[in-house]
Short mmCIF file of N, CA and C in Angstrom, two decimals:
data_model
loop_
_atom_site.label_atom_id
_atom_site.label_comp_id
_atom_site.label_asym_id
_atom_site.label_seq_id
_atom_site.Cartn_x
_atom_site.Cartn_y
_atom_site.Cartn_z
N UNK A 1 23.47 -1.72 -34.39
CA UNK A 1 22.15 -1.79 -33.79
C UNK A 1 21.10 -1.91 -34.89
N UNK A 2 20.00 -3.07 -34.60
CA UNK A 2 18.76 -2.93 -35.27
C UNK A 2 18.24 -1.61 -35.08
N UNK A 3 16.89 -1.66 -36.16
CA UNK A 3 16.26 -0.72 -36.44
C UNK A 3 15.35 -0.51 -35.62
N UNK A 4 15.10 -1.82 -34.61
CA UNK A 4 14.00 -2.15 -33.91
C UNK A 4 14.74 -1.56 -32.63
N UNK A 5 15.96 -1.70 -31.93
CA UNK A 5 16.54 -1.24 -30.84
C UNK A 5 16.63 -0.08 -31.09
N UNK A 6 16.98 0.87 -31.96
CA UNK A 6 16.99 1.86 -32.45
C UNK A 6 16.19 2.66 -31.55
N UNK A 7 15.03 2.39 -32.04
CA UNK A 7 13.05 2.74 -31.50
C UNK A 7 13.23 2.22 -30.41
N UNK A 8 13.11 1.17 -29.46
CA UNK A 8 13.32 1.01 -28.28
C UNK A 8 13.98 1.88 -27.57
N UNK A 9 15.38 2.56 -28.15
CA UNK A 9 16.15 3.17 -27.40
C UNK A 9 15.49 4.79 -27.13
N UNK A 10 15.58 4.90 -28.43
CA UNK A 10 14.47 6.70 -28.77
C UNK A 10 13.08 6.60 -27.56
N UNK A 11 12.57 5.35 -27.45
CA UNK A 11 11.83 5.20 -26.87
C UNK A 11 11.51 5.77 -25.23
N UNK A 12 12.63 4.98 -24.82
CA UNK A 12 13.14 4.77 -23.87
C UNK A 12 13.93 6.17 -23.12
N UNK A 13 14.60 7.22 -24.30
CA UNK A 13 15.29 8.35 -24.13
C UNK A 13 14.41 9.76 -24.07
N UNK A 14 13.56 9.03 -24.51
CA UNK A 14 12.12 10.67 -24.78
C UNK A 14 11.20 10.27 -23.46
N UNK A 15 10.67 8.92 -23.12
CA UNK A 15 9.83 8.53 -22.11
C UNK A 15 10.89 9.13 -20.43
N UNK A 16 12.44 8.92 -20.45
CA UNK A 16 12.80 9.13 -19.75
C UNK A 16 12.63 10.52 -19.15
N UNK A 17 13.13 11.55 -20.59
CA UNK A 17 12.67 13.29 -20.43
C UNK A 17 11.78 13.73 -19.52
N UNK A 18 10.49 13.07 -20.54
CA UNK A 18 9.52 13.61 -20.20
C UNK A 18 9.04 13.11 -18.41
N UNK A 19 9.85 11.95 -17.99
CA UNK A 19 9.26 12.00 -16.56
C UNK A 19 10.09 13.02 -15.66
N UNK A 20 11.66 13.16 -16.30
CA UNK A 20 12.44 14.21 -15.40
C UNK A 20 11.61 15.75 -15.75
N UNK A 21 10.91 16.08 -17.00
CA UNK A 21 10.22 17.07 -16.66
C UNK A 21 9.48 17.46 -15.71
N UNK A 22 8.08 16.35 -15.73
CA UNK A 22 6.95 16.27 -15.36
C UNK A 22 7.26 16.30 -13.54
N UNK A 23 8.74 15.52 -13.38
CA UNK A 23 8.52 15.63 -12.07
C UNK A 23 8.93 16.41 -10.97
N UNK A 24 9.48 17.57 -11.41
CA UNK A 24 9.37 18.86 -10.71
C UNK A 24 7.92 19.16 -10.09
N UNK A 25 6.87 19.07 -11.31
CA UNK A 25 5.50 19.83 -11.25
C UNK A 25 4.84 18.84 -10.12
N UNK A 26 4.94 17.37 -10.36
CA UNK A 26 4.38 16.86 -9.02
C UNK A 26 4.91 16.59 -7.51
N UNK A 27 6.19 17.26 -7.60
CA UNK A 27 6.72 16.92 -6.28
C UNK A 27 6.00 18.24 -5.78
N UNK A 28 5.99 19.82 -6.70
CA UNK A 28 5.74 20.58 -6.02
C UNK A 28 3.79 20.76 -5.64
N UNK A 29 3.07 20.34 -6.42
CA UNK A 29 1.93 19.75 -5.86
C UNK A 29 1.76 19.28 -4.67
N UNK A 30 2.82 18.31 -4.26
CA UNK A 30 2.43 17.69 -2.84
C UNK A 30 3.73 18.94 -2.05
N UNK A 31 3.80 20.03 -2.20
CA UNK A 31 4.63 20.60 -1.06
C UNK A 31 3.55 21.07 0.02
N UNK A 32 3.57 21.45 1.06
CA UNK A 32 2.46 21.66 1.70
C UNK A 32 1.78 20.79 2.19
N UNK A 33 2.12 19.62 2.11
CA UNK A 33 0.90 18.16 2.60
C UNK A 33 1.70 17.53 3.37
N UNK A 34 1.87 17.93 4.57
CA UNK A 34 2.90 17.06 5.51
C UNK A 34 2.02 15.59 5.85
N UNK A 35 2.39 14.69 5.23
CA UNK A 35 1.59 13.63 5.98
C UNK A 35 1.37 13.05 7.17
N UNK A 36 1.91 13.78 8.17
CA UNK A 36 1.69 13.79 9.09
C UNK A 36 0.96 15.01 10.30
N UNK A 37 0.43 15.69 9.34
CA UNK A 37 -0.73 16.69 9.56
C UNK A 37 -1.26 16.77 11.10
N UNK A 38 -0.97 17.46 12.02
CA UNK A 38 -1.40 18.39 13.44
C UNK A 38 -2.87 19.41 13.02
N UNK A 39 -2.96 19.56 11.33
CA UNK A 39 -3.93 20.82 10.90
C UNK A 39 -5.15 19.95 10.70
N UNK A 40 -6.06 20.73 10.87
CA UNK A 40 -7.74 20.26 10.74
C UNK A 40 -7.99 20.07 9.70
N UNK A 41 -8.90 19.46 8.97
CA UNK A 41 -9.43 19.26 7.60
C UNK A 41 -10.84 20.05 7.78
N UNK A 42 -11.24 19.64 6.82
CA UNK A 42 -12.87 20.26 7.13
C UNK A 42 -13.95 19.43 7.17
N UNK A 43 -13.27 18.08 7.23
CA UNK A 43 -13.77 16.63 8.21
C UNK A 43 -14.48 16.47 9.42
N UNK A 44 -15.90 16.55 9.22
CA UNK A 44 -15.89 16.07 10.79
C UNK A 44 -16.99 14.81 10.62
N UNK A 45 -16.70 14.48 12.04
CA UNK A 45 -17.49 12.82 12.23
C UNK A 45 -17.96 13.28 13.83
N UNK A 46 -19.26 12.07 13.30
CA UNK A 46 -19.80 12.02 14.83
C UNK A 46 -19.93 10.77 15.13
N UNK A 47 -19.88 10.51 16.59
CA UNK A 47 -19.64 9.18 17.22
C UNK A 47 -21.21 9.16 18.24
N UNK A 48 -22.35 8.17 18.05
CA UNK A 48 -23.40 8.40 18.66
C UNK A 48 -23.81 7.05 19.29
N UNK A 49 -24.02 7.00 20.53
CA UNK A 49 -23.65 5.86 21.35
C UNK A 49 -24.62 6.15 22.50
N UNK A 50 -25.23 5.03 22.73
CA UNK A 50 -26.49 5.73 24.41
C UNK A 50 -26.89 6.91 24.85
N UNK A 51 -27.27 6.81 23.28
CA UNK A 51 -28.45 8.38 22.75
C UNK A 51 -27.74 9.56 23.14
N UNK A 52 -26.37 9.79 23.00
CA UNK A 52 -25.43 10.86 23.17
C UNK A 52 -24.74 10.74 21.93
N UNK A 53 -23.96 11.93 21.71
CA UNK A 53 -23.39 12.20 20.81
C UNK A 53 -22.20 12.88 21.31
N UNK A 54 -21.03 12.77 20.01
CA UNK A 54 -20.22 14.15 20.40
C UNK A 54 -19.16 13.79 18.70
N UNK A 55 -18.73 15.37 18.33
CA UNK A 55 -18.38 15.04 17.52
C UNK A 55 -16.75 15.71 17.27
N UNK A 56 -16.01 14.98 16.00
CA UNK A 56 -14.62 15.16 16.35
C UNK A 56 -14.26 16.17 14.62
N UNK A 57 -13.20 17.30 14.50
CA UNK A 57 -12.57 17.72 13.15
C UNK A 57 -11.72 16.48 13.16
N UNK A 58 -11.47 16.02 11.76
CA UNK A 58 -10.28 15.31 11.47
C UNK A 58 -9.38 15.89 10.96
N UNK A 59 -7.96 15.57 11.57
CA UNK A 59 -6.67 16.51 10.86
C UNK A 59 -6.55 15.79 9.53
N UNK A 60 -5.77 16.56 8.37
CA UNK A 60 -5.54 16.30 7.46
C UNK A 60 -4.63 15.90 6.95
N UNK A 61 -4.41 14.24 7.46
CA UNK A 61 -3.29 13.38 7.42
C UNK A 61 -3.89 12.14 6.53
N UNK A 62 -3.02 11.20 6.13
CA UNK A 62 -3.46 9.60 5.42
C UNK A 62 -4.00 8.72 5.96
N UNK A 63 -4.13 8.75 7.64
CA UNK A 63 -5.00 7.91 8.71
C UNK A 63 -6.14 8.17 9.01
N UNK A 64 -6.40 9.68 8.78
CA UNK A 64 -7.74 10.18 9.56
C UNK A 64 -8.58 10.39 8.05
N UNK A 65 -7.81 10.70 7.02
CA UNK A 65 -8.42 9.87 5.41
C UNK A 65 -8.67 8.99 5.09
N UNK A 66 -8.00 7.82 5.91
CA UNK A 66 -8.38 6.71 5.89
C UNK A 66 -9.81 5.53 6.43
N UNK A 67 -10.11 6.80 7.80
CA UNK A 67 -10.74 6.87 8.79
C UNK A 67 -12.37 6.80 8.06
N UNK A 68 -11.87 8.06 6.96
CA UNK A 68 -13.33 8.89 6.91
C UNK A 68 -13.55 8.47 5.49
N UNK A 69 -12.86 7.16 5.28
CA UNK A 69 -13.06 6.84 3.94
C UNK A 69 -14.29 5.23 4.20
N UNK A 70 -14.14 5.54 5.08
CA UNK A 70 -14.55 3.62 5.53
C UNK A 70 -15.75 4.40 6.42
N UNK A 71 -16.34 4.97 6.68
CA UNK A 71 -17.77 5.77 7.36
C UNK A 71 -18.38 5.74 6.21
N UNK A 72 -19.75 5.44 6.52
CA UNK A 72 -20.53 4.99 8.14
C UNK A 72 -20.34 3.35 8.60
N UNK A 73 -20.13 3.81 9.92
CA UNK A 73 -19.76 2.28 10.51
C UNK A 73 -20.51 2.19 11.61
N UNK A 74 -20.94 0.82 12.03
CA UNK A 74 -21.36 0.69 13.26
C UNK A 74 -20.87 -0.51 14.13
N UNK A 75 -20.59 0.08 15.34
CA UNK A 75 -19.50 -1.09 15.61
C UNK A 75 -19.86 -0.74 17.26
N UNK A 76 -18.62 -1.11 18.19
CA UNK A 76 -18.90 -1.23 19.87
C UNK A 76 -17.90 -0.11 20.34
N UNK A 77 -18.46 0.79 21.66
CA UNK A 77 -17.57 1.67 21.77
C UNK A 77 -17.41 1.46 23.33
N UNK A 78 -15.94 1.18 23.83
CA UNK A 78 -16.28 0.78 25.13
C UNK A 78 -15.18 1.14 26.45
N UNK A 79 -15.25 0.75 27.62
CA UNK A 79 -14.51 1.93 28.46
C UNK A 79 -12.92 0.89 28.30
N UNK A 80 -11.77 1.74 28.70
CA UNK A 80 -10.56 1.18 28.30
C UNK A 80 -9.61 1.91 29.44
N UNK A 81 -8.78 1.52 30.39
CA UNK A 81 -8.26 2.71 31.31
C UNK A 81 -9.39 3.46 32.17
N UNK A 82 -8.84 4.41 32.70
CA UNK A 82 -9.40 5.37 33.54
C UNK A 82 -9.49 6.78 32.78
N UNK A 83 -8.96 6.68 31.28
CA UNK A 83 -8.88 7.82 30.69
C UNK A 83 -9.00 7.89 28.93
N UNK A 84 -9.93 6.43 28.69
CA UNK A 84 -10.20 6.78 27.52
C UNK A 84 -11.38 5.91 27.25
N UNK A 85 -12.15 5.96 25.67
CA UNK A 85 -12.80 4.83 25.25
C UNK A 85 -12.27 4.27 23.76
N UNK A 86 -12.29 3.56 23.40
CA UNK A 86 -12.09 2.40 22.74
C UNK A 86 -13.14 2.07 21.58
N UNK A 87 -12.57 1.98 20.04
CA UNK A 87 -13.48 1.39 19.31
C UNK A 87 -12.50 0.21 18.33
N UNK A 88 -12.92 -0.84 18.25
CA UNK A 88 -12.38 -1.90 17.99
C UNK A 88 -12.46 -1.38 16.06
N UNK A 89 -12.09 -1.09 15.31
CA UNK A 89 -12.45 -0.90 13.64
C UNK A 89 -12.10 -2.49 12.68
N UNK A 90 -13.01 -2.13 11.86
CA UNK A 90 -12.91 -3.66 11.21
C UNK A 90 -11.94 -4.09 10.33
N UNK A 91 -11.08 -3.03 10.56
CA UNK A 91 -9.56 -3.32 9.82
C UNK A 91 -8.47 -1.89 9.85
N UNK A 92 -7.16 -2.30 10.04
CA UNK A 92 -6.54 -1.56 10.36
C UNK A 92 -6.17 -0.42 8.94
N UNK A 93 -5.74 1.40 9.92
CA UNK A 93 -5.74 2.23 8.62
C UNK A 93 -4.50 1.99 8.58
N UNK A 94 -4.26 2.82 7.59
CA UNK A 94 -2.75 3.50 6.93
C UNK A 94 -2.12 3.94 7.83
N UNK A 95 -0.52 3.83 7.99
CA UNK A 95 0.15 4.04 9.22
C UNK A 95 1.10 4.91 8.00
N UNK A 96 0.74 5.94 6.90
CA UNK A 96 1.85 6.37 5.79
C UNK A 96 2.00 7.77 6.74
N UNK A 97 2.85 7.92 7.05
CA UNK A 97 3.12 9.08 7.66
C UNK A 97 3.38 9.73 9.07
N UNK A 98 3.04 8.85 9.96
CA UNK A 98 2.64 8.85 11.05
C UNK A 98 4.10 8.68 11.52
N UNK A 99 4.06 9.39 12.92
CA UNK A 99 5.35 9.95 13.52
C UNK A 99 5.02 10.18 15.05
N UNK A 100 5.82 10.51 15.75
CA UNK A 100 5.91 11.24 16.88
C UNK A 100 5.20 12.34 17.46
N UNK A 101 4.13 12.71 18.37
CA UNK A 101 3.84 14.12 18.29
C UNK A 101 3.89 14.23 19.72
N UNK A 102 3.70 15.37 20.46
CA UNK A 102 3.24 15.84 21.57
C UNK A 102 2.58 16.76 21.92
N UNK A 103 2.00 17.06 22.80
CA UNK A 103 1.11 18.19 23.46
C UNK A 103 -0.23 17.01 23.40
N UNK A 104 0.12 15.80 24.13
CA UNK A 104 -1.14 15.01 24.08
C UNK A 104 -2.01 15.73 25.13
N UNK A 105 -3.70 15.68 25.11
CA UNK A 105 -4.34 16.39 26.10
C UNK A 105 -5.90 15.70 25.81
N UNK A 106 -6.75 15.45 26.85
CA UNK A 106 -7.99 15.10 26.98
C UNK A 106 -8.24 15.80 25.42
N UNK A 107 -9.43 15.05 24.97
CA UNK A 107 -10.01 15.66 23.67
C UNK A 107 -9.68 14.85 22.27
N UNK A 108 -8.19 14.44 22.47
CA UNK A 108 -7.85 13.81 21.66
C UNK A 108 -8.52 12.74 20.90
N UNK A 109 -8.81 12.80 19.28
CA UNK A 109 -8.96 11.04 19.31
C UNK A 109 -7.86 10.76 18.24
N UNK A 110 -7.28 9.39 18.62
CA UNK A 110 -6.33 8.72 18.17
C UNK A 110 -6.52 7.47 17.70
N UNK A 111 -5.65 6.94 17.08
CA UNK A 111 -5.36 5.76 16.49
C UNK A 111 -4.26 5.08 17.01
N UNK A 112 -4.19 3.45 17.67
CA UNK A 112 -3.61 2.64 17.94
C UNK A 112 -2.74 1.83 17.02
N UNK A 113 -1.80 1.92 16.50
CA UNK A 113 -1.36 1.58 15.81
C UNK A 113 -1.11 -0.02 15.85
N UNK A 114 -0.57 -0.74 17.32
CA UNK A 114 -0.57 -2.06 17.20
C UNK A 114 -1.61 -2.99 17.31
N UNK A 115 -2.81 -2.28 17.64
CA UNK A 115 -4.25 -2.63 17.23
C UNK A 115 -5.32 -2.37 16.49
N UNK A 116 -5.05 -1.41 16.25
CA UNK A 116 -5.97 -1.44 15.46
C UNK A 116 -7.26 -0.32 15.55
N UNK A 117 -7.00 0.42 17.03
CA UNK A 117 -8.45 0.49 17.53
C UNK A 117 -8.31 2.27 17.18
N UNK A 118 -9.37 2.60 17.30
CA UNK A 118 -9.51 4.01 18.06
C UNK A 118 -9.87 4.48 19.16
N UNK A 119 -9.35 5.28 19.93
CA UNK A 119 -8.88 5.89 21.37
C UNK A 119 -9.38 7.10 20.98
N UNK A 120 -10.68 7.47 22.29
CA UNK A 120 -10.89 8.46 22.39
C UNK A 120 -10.40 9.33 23.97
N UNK A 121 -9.71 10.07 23.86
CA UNK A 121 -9.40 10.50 25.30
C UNK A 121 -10.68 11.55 25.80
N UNK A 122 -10.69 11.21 27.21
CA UNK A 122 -11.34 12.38 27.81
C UNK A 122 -10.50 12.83 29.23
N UNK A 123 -9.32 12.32 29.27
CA UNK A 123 -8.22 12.88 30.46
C UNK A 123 -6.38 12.30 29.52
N UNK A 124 -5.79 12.45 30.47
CA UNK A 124 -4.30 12.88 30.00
C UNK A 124 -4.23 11.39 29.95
N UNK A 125 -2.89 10.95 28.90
CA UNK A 125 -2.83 10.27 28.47
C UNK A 125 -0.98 10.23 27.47
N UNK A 126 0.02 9.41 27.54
CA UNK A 126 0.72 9.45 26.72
C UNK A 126 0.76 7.77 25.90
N UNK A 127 1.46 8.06 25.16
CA UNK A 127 1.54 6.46 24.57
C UNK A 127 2.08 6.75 23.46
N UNK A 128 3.33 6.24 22.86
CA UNK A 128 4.54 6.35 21.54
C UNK A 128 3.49 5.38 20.20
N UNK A 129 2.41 4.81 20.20
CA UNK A 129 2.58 4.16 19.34
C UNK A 129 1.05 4.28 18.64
N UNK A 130 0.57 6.10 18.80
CA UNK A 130 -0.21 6.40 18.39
C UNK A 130 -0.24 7.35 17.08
N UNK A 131 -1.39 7.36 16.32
CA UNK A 131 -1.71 8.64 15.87
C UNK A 131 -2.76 9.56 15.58
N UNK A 132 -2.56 10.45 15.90
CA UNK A 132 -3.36 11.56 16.03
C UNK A 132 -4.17 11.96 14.54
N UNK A 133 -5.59 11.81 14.89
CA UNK A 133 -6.38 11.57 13.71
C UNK A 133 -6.93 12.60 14.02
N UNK A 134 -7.49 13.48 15.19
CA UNK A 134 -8.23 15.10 15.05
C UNK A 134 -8.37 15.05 16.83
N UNK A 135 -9.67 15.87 16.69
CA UNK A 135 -10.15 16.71 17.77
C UNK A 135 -11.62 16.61 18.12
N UNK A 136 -11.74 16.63 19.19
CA UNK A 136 -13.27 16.57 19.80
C UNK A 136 -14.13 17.69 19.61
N UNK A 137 -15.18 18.06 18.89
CA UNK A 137 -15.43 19.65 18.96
C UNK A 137 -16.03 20.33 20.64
N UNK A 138 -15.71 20.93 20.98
CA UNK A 138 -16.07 21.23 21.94
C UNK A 138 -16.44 20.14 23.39
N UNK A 139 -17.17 20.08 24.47
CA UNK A 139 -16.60 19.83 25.03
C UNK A 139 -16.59 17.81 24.93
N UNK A 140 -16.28 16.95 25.75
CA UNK A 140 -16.66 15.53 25.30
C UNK A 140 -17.04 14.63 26.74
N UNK A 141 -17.78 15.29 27.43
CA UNK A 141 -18.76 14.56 28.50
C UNK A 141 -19.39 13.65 28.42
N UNK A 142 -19.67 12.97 26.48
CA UNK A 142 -20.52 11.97 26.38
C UNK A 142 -19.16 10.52 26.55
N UNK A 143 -17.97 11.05 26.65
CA UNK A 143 -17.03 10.06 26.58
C UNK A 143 -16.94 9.32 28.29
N UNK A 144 -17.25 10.41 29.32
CA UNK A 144 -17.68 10.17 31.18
C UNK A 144 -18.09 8.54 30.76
N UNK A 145 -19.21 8.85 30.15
CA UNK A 145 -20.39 7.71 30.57
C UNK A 145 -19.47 6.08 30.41
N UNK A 146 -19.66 5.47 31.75
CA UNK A 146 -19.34 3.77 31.73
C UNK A 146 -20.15 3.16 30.99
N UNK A 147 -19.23 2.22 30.59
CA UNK A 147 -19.73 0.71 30.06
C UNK A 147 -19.43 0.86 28.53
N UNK A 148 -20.27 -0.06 27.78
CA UNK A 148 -19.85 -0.52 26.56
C UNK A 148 -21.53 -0.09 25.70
N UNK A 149 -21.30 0.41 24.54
CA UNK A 149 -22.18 0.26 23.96
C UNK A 149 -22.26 0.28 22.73
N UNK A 150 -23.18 0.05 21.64
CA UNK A 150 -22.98 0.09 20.13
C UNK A 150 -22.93 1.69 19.65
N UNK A 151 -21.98 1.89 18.85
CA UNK A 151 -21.80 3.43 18.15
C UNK A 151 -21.96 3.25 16.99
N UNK A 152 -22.40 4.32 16.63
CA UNK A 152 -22.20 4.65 14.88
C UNK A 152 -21.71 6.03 15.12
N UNK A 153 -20.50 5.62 13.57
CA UNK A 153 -19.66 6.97 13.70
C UNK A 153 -19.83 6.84 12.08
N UNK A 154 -20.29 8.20 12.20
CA UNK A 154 -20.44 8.67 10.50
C UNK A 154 -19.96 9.98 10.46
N UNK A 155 -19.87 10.50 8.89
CA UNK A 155 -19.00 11.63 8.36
C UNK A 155 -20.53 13.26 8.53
N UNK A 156 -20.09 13.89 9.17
CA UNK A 156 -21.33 15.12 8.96
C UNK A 156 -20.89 16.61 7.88
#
């Protein structure tokens, strides 16, 4: 062996170490961060639409980070079903983590995964191909109101 492979190799044998060290310390950093998060953040957003308001915690997942990374937005919020409303977003989030959940219930707001959109519930509701981005704070009567109108949803 050259002198030059030599150093390449040393190179190559110390750079290797040091990542089998290092990577104990960052796997255990992310222990605790289920990315698919049911838990609240300390996120919240409000959605304000025909001079009503109502506002939602975001759980602390990679979608509803994703969510609150792209606020303030203003966009159309509009009726969808008999049991939700609808916001069209100007590009789809992160689907890293996202899974299965249940105990769906009015209040919910979610994310559509094969569209794109966000789903706000204000009655029962199931559907496999969502995810659960947080919670309505208290109660969400401004979601009743028919028709379509322009929202802005920003971070408070």
């Amino acid at each position: 062996m050259t002198t030059n492979t030599l150093a390449i190799t040393r190179r190559r044998i110390v750079g290797g170490a040091l990542a089998a060290a290092t990577f104990p310390f960052a796997v255990r950093g992310q222990q605790g961060r289920d990315p698919a998060s049911q838990e609240p953040s300390d996120v919240r957003i409000r959605f304000t639409f025909n001079d009503l308001s109502i506002t939602a915690t975001l759980y602390d997942n990679p979608s509803a980070r994703d969510l609150a990374s792209m606020l303030p937005l203003d966009l159309q919020i509009e009726d969808f079903g008999g049991n939700e409303k609808i916001v069209h977003l100007p590009r789809k989030l992160t689907e890293e983590g996202s899974g299965p959940f249940g105990n769906e219930r009015p209040g919910d707001l979610c994310y559509f995964k094969p569209w794109g959109n966000l789903a706000l519930f204000y009655d029962d509701y199931r559907w496999d191909g969502l995810i659960r981005l947080g919670r309505f704070d208290g109660d969400f009567e401004p979601l009743l109101v028919r028709g379509a109108y322009p929202v802005r949803i920003e971070r408070i």
